[in-house]
Coordinates of C-alpha atoms in Angstrom, one line a residue:
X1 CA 5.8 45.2 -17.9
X2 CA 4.7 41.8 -19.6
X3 CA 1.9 41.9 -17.6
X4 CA 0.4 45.1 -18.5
X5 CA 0.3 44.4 -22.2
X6 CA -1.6 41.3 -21.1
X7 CA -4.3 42.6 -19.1
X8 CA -4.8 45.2 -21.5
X9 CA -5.8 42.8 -23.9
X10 CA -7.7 40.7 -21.7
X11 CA -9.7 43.3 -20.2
X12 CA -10.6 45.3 -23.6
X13 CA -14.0 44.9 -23.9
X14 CA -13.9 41.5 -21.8
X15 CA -11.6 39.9 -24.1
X16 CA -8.4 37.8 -24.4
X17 CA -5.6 38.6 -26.4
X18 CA -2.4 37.7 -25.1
X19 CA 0.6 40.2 -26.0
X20 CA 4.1 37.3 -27.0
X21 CA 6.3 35.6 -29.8
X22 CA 4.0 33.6 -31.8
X23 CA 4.2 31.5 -35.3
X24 CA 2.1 34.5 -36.2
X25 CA 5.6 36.9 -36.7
X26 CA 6.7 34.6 -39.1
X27 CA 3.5 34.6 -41.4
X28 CA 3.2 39.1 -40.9
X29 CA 6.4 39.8 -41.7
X30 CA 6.3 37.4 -44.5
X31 CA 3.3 38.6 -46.4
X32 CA 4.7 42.2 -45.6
X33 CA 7.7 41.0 -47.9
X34 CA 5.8 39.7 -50.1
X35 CA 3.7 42.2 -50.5
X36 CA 6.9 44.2 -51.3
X37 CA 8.6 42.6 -53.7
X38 CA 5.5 42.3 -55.7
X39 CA 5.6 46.2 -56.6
X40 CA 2.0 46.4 -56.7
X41 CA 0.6 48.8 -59.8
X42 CA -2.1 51.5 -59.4
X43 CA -3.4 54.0 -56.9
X44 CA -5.5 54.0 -53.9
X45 CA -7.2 56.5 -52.0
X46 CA -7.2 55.7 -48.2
X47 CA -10.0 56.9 -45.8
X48 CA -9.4 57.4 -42.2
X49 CA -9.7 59.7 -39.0
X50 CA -6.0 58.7 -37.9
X51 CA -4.2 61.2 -40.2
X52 CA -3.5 63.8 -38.4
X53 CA -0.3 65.0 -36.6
X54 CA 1.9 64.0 -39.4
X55 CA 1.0 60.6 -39.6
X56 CA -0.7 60.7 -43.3
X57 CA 2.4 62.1 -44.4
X58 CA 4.7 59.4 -43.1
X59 CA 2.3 57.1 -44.0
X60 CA 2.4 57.9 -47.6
X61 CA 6.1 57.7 -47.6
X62 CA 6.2 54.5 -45.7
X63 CA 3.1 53.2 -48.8
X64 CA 6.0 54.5 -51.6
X65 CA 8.9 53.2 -50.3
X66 CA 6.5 49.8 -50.1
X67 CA 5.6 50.1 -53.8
X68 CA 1.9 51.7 -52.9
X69 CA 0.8 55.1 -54.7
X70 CA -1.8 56.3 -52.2
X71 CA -3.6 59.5 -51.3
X72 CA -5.0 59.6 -47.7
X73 CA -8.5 61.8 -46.8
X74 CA -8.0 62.4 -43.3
X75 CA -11.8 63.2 -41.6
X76 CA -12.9 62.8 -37.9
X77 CA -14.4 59.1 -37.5
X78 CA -18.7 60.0 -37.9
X79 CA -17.8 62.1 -40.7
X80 CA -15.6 60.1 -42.3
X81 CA -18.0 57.2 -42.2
X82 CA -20.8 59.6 -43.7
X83 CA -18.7 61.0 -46.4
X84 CA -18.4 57.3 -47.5
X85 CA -22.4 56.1 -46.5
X86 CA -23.3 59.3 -49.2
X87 CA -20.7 58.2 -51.5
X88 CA -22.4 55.0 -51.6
X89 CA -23.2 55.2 -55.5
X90 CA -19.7 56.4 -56.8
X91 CA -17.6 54.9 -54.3
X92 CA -14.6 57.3 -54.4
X93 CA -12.0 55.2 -51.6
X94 CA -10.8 52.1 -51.7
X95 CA -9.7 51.3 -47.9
X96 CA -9.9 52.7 -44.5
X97 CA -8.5 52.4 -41.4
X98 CA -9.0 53.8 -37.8
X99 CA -12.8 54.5 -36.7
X100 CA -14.3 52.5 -34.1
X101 CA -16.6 49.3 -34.3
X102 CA -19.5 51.9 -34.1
X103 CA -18.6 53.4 -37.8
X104 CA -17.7 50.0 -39.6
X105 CA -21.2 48.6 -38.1
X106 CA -23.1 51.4 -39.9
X107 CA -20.5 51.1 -43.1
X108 CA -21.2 47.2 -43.1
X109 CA -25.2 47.5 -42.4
X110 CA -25.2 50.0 -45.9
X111 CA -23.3 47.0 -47.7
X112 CA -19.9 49.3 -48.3
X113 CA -17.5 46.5 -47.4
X114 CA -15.6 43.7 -48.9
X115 CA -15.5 40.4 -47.1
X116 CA -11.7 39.4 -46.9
X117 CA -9.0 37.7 -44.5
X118 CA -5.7 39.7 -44.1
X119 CA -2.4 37.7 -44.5
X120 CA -1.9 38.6 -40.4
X121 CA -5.0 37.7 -39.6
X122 CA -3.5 35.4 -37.2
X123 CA -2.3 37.4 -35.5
X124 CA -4.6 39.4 -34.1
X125 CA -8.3 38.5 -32.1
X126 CA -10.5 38.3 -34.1
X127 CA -13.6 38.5 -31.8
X128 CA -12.0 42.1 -31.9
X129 CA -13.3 42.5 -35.1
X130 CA -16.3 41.7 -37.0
X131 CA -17.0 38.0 -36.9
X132 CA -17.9 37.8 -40.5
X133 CA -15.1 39.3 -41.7
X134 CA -15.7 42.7 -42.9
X135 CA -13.4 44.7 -40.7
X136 CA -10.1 44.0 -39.0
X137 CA -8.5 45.0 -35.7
X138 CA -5.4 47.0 -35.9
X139 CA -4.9 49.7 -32.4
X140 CA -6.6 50.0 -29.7
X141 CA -7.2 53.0 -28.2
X142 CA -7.7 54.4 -24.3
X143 CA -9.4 57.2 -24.0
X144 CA -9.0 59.7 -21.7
X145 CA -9.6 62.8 -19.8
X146 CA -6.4 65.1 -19.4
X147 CA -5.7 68.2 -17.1
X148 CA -3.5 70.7 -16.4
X149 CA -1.1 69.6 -12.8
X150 CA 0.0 73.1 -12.5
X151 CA -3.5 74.1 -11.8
X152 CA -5.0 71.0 -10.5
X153 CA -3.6 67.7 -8.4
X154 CA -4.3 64.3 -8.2
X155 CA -7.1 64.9 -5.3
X156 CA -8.8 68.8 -6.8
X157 CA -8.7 67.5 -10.6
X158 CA -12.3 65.7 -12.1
X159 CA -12.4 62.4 -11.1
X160 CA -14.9 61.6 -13.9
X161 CA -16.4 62.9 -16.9
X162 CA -19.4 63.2 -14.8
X163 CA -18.0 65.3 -12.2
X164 CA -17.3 68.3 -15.3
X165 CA -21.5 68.1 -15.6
X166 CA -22.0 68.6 -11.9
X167 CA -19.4 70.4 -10.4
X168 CA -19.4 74.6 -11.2
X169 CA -16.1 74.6 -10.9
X170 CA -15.3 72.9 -13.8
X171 CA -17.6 75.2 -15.7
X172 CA -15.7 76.6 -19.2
X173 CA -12.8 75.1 -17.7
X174 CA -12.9 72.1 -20.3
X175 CA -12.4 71.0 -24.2
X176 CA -15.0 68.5 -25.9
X177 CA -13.2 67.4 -29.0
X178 CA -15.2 67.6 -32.4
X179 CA -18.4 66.0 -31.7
X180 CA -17.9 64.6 -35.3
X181 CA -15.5 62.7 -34.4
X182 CA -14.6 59.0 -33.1
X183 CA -12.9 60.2 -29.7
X184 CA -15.6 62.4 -28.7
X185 CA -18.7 59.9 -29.6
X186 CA -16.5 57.1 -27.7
X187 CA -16.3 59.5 -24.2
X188 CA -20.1 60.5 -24.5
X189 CA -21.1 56.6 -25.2
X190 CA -19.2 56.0 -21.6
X191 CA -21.1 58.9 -19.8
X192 CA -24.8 57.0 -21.7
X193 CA -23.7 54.2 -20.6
X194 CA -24.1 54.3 -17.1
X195 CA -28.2 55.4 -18.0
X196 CA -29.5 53.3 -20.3
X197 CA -33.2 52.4 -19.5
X198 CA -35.3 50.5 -22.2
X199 CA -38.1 52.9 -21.5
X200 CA -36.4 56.2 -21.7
X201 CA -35.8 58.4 -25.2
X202 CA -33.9 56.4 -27.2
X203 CA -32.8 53.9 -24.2
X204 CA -31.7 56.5 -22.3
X205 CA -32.9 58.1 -18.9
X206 CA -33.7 61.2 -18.4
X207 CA -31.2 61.3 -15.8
X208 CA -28.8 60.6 -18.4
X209 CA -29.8 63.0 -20.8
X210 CA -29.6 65.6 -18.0
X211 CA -25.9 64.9 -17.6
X212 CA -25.5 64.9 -21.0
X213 CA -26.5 68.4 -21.5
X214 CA -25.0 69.2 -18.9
X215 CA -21.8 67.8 -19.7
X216 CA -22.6 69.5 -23.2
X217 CA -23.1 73.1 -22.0
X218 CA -20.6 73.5 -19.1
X219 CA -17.3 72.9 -21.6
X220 CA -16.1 74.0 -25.0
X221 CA -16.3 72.5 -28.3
X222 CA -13.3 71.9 -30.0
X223 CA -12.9 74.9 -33.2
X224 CA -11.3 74.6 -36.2
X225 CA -7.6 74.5 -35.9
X226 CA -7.7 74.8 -32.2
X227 CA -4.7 73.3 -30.2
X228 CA -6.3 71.5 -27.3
X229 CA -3.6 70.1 -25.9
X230 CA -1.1 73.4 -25.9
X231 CA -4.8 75.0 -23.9
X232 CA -4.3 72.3 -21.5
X233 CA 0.0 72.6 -20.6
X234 CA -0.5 76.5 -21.0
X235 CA -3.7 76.5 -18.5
X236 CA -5.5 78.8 -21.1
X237 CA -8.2 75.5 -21.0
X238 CA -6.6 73.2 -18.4
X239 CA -8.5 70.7 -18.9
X240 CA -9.4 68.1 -22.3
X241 CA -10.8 65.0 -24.0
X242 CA -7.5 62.9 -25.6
X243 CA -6.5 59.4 -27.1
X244 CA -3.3 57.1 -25.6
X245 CA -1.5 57.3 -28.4
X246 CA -2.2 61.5 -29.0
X247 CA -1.1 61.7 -25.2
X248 CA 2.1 60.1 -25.2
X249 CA 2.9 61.8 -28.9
X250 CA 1.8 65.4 -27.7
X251 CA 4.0 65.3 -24.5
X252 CA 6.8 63.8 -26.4
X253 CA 7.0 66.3 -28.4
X254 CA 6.1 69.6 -27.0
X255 CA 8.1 68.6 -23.6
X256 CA 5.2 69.6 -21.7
X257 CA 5.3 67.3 -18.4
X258 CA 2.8 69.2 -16.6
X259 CA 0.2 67.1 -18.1
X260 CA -1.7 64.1 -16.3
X261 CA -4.7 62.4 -17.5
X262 CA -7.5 61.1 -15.4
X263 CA -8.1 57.1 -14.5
X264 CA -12.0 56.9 -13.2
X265 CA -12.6 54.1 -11.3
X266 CA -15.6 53.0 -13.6
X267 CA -12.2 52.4 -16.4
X268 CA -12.0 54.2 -19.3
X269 CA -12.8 53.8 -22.8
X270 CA -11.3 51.6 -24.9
X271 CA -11.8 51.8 -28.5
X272 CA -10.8 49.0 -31.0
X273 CA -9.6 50.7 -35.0
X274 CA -9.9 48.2 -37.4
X275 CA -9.4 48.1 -41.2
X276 CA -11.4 47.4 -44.2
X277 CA -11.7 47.5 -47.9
X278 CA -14.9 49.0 -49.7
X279 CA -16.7 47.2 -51.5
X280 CA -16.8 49.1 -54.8
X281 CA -12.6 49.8 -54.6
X282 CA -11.6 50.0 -58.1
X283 CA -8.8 48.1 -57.8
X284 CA -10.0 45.2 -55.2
X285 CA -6.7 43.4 -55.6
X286 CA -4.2 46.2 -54.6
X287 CA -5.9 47.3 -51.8
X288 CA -6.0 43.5 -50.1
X289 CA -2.4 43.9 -50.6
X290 CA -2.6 47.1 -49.0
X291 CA -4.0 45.8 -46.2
X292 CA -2.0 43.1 -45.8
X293 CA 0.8 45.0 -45.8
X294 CA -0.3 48.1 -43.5
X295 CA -1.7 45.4 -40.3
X296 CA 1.6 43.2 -40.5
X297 CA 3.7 43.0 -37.2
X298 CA 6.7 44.9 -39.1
X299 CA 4.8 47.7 -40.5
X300 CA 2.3 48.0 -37.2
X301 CA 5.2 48.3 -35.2
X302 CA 6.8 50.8 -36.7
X303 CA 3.6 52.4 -36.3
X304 CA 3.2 52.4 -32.9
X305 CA 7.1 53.1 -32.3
X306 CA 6.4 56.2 -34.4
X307 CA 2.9 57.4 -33.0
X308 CA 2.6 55.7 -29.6
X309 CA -0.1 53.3 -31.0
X310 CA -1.2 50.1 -29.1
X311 CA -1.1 47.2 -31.3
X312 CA -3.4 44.7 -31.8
X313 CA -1.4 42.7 -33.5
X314 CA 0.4 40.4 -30.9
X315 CA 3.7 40.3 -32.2
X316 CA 3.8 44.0 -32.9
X317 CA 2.3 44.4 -29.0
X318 CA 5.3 42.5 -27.8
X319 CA 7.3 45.2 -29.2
X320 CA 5.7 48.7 -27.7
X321 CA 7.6 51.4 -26.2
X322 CA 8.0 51.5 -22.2
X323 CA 6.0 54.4 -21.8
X324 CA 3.0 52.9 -23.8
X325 CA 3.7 49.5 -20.4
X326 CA 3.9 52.3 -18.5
X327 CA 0.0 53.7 -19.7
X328 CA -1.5 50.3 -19.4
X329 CA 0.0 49.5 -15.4
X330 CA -2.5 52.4 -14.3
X331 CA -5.5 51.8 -16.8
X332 CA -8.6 49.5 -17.3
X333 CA -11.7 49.7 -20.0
X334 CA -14.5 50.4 -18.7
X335 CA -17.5 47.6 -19.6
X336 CA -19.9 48.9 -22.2
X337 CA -22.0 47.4 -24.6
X338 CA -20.4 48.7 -28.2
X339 CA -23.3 46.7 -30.1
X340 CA -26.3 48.6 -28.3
X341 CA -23.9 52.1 -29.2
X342 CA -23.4 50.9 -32.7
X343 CA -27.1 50.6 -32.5
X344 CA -27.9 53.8 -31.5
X345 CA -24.9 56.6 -31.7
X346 CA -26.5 58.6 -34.8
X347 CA -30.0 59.0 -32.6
X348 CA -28.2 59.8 -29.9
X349 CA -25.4 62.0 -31.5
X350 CA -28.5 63.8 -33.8
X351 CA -30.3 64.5 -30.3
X352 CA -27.4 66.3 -28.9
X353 CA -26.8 68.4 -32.0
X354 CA -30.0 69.5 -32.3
X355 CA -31.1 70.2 -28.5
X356 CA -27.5 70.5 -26.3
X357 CA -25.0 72.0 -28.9
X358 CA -25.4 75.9 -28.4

C-alpha cells in the first residue's frame, strides 16, 4: 500500500514526492500548535470551491475550535477565481484554498497574491506549487469518469471521455458538471489535450474542437441543485464527471456500491489544490497564520480522514485511509501540459460557451 501513495506522487504531473515519516511532522504539527495557542484576533473571509458537502461547515468549526473567526464563500473554481479577478479593487477575501494551478496562474498574472512561505512548507513539493511562492500545494485530486454497474460492466461502460463524443449510445446518458467549475475545466483540458496543433483556433485542431462539441452536446450539464451522483447509483443518468475524494465520500455515505469509475489507459487527470493569501487581505498577519495552520500534517490529515482528500503533505499522505491506497493501486495522471492550459482555458472555456453550450 506504501507503494501506491508513492507512485501517486511520483507520477502526478511527472513529479516526485515521496509519501513517509520525515523531520517535516515535527515542524507541521508544531506550527499548528503554535498557531493555537496564540489565539489569533480578527476575522477572515475564506474563498474556495472545496466547500461543499459539509466541509465549510466543519471547517469553520475546526477554524473556532483553533481560535480562527472565519466565513467561507464556497463557488465552483472559474467562478470563484473571477469573483476575486473583479474584486480586484476592494478585495473582499483574505485566503483561498482548492482551485487548480490554472485559477492561481490567472489570480497571480492580475497581481492578487501575497508572496509567503507556510510554516509546513517542508513538507510538501514545492515544484507542485508555484515556484515563486505565491501558491501552495495542499490535495491532489484524480479525476474521473463514474458509471452506473447495474447498467453497464467493466467491458460495455466508456472507456474514455472520448468514447461519450463518438459513441450514440452514450448519447443523454451522461452528466458534465458545471462548466464553471474546476472539475469540469480539468476533464475538458484532458479531452484538448490530445489535439493541440499550433496552427489550429486557439492551438487546437479542428479535430479537437469537433470532439469537443461533441462531447458538449451528446451529455447533460449539471443544473442547479442537481444530485449527480444519486442520477448515477439510481440509473436515472448512469453515468458522470467526479473527484477522488467526492467518490470515496459519496459512496461512503449513501451506501451505494453499484458505482465504478472509469481508468482510461491515456491516465486520468490529476489536479493539484493549492493555497494562497490575497494580496489586499486586511489582516495579512492572521491569515499566514491561517494558512499555516490549515496545510499542517495534523490539521490536513484530519482533512483527508474526514473527506477522503489526498494529501500533499507527506506526513499527512503517510496517514490516508485504505480505501484512498486502494484508488491509487488502479490509477495514473495522465501527462498534460497545465502551463499551455493555464495559458489558454478562458479562450477555450469562452469558445465553448458561446458556440457548444445549447
Amino acid at each position: 500500500m506504501k507503494k501506491a501513495v508513492g507512485r501517486l506522487f511520483t507520477g502526478l504531473l511527472g513529479l516526485m514526492l515521496i509519501a513517509g515519516c520525515t523531520s517535516g511532522n515535527t515542524s507541521s504539527t508544531n506550527s499548528a500548535t503554535t498557531t493555537n495557542s496564540a489565539k489569533p484576533e480578527g476575522s477572515l473571509v475564506v474563498y474556495t470551491n472545496s466547500g461543499g458537502d459539509g466541509r465549510d461547515v466543519w471547517l469553520k468549526e475546526q477554524a473556532a475550535n483553533a481560535g480562527f473567526d472565519i466565513s467561507i464563500v464556497s463557488l465552483g473554481g472559474g467562478d470563484l477565481a473571477n469573483r476575486a479577478i473583479a474584486e480586484k479593487n476592494n478585495q473582499v477575501a483574505d485566503v483561498v484554498f482548492g482551485l487548480n494551478p490554472m485559477e492561481y496562474e490567472r489570480m497571480k498574472r492580475e497581481d492578487l497574491l501575497q508572496q509567503y512561505e507556510p510554516a509546513w512548507s517542508s513538507g510538501v513539493d514545492k515544484t507542485l506549487g508555484d515556484p515563486e511562492g505565491y501558491y501552495y500545494p495542499v490535495v491532489t485530486q484524480p479525476l474521473f469518469m463514474i458509471y452506473n454497474k447495474d447498467q453497464y460492466s467493466s467491458q460495455t461502460a466508456p472507456k474514455d471521455w472520448t468514447d461519450l463524443a463518438t459513441n450514440p449510445e452514450f448519447k443523454d446518458k451522461y452528466t458534465i458538471l458545471g462548466l464553471g467549475g474546476g472539475t469540469s475545466k480539468a476533464i475538458l483540458v484532458s479531452i484538448i489535450s490530445r489535439y493541440l496543433d499550433d496552427t489550429g483556433e486557439y492551438g487546437v485542431s479542428a479535430e479537437g474542437w469537433e470532439m469537443v462539441k461533441n462531447f458538449i452536446q451528446n451529455g447533460h450539464v449539471q443544473g442547479e441543485g442537481e444530485d449527480f451522483f444519486g442520477n448515477v447509483a439510481s440509473g436515472e443518468r448512469p453515468i458522470a464527471e467526479i473527484w477522488g475524494s467526492g467518490f470515496l465520500q459519496f459512496t461512503n455515505e449513501t451506501g451505494a456500491d453499484n458505482v465504478d469509475y472509469v481508468v482510461p489507459e491515456i491516465g486520468v487527470p490529476y489536479t493539484v489544490e493549492q493555497t494562497a493569501i490575497f494580496k489586499n487581505s486586511k489582516n495579512i498577519e492572521l491569515a499566514k497564520k491561517f494558512v499555516d495552520w490549515f496545510g499542517s500534517a495534523e490539521f490536513q490529515a484530519k482533512w483527508s480522514n474526514q473527506f477522503g482528500s489526498i494529501p500533499v503533505n507527506k506526513d499527512a499522505a503517510s496517514q490516508v485511509k485504505p480505501e484512498i491506497k486502494a484508488m491509487l493501486e488502479r490509477v495514473h495522471p495522465q501527462k498534460i501540459d497545465w502551463k499551455n492550459a493555464s495559458e489558454k482555458i478562458e479562450m477555450w472555456m469562452e469558445k465553448i460557451q458561446l458556440e457548444y453550450v445549447k
